[in-house]
């Protein structure tokens, strides 16, 4: 019994670097035409910022281990000192590393969004407490929002730290992380 798959008569089944079989032509749109190395059309892409989902912010090459360490610190230090860590790392590394800039912006945007959500819940609960002249509406509105954001923040910070350490661009859901800092 042979454990090898049957040979293919297309370039997909051949060893890397082997020439295609005789008579093979690539499908239209593939090959070395205009924009062959760029999946989003011709022309250079910006070296930083928010690109399409799943595309790392540094298309020029692999991410350095130093960059992954700084990107990881954006999330880990957020747990310790709040929004100050990603803010400082954003301003220090924004022109040096697009990868660190992306992760610092993600962490900073998440912190700003959580602050806005908590303030809005506090204002709505406070207004309802004043209208009903009882503190129960404040507790009913504010406490669930605060508890949800405490759990969501820990989960997203850990997820972001793991992805930053892997050298992968991370993007949080927009309803949990408004993109204000780019």
Coordinates of C-alpha atoms in Angstrom, one line a residue:
X1 CA 0.0 0.0 0.0
X2 CA 1.4 3.4 -1.0
X3 CA 0.8 6.4 1.4
X4 CA 1.5 8.9 -1.3
X5 CA -1.4 10.6 -3.2
X6 CA -1.6 9.9 -6.9
X7 CA 0.4 12.2 -9.1
X8 CA -1.3 15.3 -10.4
X9 CA -1.0 16.7 -13.9
X10 CA -1.2 20.3 -12.8
X11 CA 1.3 22.7 -11.2
X12 CA -0.5 22.3 -7.9
X13 CA 0.7 18.7 -7.4
X14 CA 4.3 19.3 -8.3
X15 CA 7.2 20.1 -6.2
X16 CA 7.9 23.8 -5.6
X17 CA 10.0 25.3 -8.3
X18 CA 9.3 22.6 -10.8
X19 CA 8.2 23.7 -14.3
X20 CA 4.5 23.3 -15.2
X21 CA 3.6 20.3 -17.4
X22 CA 3.7 20.8 -21.1
X23 CA 0.7 22.7 -22.5
X24 CA -0.3 24.2 -19.1
X25 CA -1.5 27.8 -19.2
X26 CA -2.4 29.7 -16.0
X27 CA -6.0 30.9 -15.7
X28 CA -6.7 34.5 -16.7
X29 CA -5.8 37.0 -14.0
X30 CA -2.9 34.9 -12.7
X31 CA 0.8 35.1 -13.4
X32 CA 3.1 38.1 -13.8
X33 CA 0.7 40.7 -15.2
X34 CA 0.1 44.2 -14.0
X35 CA -0.1 44.3 -10.2
X36 CA 1.0 40.6 -9.9
X37 CA 2.5 41.0 -6.4
X38 CA -0.2 43.3 -5.1
X39 CA -3.6 41.6 -4.4
X40 CA -5.4 45.0 -4.2
X41 CA -4.5 46.5 -7.6
X42 CA -1.6 48.3 -9.0
X43 CA 0.4 51.0 -7.2
X44 CA 2.1 51.0 -3.9
X45 CA 0.2 50.3 -0.7
X46 CA 0.7 52.5 2.4
X47 CA 3.2 50.9 4.8
X48 CA 0.9 51.3 7.9
X49 CA -2.6 51.8 9.1
X50 CA -5.8 49.8 8.7
X51 CA -5.8 47.7 5.5
X52 CA -8.3 45.0 4.5
X53 CA -9.0 42.4 7.2
X54 CA -6.4 39.7 7.5
X55 CA -3.7 41.6 5.8
X56 CA -0.7 42.5 8.0
X57 CA 0.0 46.2 8.2
X58 CA 3.6 45.6 7.1
X59 CA 3.4 44.2 3.5
X60 CA 7.2 44.8 2.9
X61 CA 8.3 41.7 4.7
X62 CA 8.1 39.6 7.8
X63 CA 7.6 41.2 11.2
X64 CA 10.7 41.5 13.4
X65 CA 10.8 39.9 16.8
X66 CA 11.4 43.3 18.4
X67 CA 8.2 44.5 16.8
X68 CA 6.2 41.6 18.1
X69 CA 7.6 42.2 21.6
X70 CA 6.6 45.9 21.5
X71 CA 3.1 45.0 20.1
X72 CA 2.7 42.5 22.8
X73 CA 3.6 45.1 25.4
X74 CA 0.8 47.4 24.0
X75 CA -1.7 44.9 25.4
X76 CA 0.1 43.6 28.5
X77 CA 0.9 47.1 29.8
X78 CA -2.7 48.2 29.1
X79 CA -3.8 45.7 31.8
X80 CA -1.3 47.3 34.2
X81 CA -1.5 51.1 33.5
X82 CA -4.5 51.5 31.3
X83 CA -4.6 53.7 28.2
X84 CA -1.3 55.4 28.9
X85 CA 0.9 52.5 27.8
X86 CA -0.6 52.2 24.2
X87 CA -0.6 56.0 23.9
X88 CA 3.1 56.3 24.8
X89 CA 4.0 53.3 22.5
X90 CA 1.9 54.7 19.7
X91 CA 3.7 58.1 19.8
X92 CA 7.2 56.5 20.3
X93 CA 6.9 53.7 17.6
X94 CA 4.5 55.1 15.1
X95 CA 7.2 56.1 12.6
X96 CA 9.5 53.2 13.3
X97 CA 7.2 50.2 13.0
X98 CA 3.8 49.9 11.2
X99 CA 3.1 46.7 13.1
X100 CA 3.6 48.3 16.5
X101 CA 1.6 51.3 15.4
X102 CA -1.3 49.1 14.4
X103 CA -1.4 47.2 17.7
X104 CA -1.0 50.3 19.8
X105 CA -3.8 52.0 17.9
X106 CA -6.0 48.9 18.4
X107 CA -5.4 48.9 22.2
X108 CA -5.8 52.6 22.4
X109 CA -9.0 52.6 20.4
X110 CA -10.4 49.8 22.6
X111 CA -9.7 51.8 25.8
X112 CA -11.3 55.0 24.4
X113 CA -14.3 53.0 23.2
X114 CA -14.8 51.4 26.7
X115 CA -14.5 54.8 28.3
X116 CA -17.2 56.2 26.0
X117 CA -19.5 53.2 26.6
X118 CA -19.2 53.5 30.4
X119 CA -19.7 57.3 30.4
X120 CA -22.8 56.9 28.2
X121 CA -24.2 54.2 30.5
X122 CA -23.5 56.4 33.6
X123 CA -25.2 59.4 32.0
X124 CA -28.3 57.4 30.9
X125 CA -28.5 55.7 34.3
X126 CA -28.0 59.0 36.1
X127 CA -30.8 60.7 34.1
X128 CA -33.2 57.8 34.7
X129 CA -32.3 57.8 38.4
X130 CA -33.1 61.6 38.5
X131 CA -36.4 61.1 36.6
X132 CA -37.5 58.3 38.9
X133 CA -35.9 59.8 42.0
X134 CA -34.4 56.4 42.9
X135 CA -30.9 55.0 42.4
X136 CA -32.2 51.6 41.0
X137 CA -32.1 52.7 37.3
X138 CA -28.5 53.8 37.6
X139 CA -27.6 50.4 39.0
X140 CA -29.7 48.5 36.4
X141 CA -28.1 50.4 33.5
X142 CA -24.5 51.0 34.7
X143 CA -23.6 47.7 36.4
X144 CA -24.3 45.3 33.5
X145 CA -22.4 47.6 31.1
X146 CA -19.5 47.8 33.4
X147 CA -19.4 44.1 34.0
X148 CA -19.6 43.3 30.3
X149 CA -16.8 45.6 29.5
X150 CA -14.6 44.3 32.3
X151 CA -14.9 40.7 30.9
X152 CA -14.7 41.8 27.2
X153 CA -11.6 44.0 27.9
X154 CA -9.7 41.1 29.4
X155 CA -10.7 38.7 26.7
X156 CA -9.8 41.1 23.9
X157 CA -6.5 42.2 25.5
X158 CA -5.4 38.6 25.9
X159 CA -6.5 37.8 22.3
X160 CA -4.6 40.8 21.0
X161 CA -1.5 40.0 23.0
X162 CA -1.5 36.4 21.6
X163 CA -1.9 37.6 18.0
X164 CA 0.7 40.3 18.4
X165 CA 3.1 37.8 19.7
X166 CA 2.4 35.6 16.7
X167 CA 3.2 38.5 14.4
X168 CA -0.4 38.7 13.1
X169 CA -2.4 41.9 12.6
X170 CA -5.3 42.0 14.9
X171 CA -8.7 43.8 14.4
X172 CA -11.3 44.0 17.1
X173 CA -15.1 44.2 16.3
X174 CA -16.1 47.8 15.5
X175 CA -18.8 47.9 18.1
X176 CA -16.2 47.1 20.8
X177 CA -13.4 49.2 19.3
X178 CA -14.3 52.4 17.3
X179 CA -11.4 53.2 15.0
X180 CA -10.5 56.7 16.1
X181 CA -6.7 56.5 16.2
X182 CA -5.2 55.2 13.0

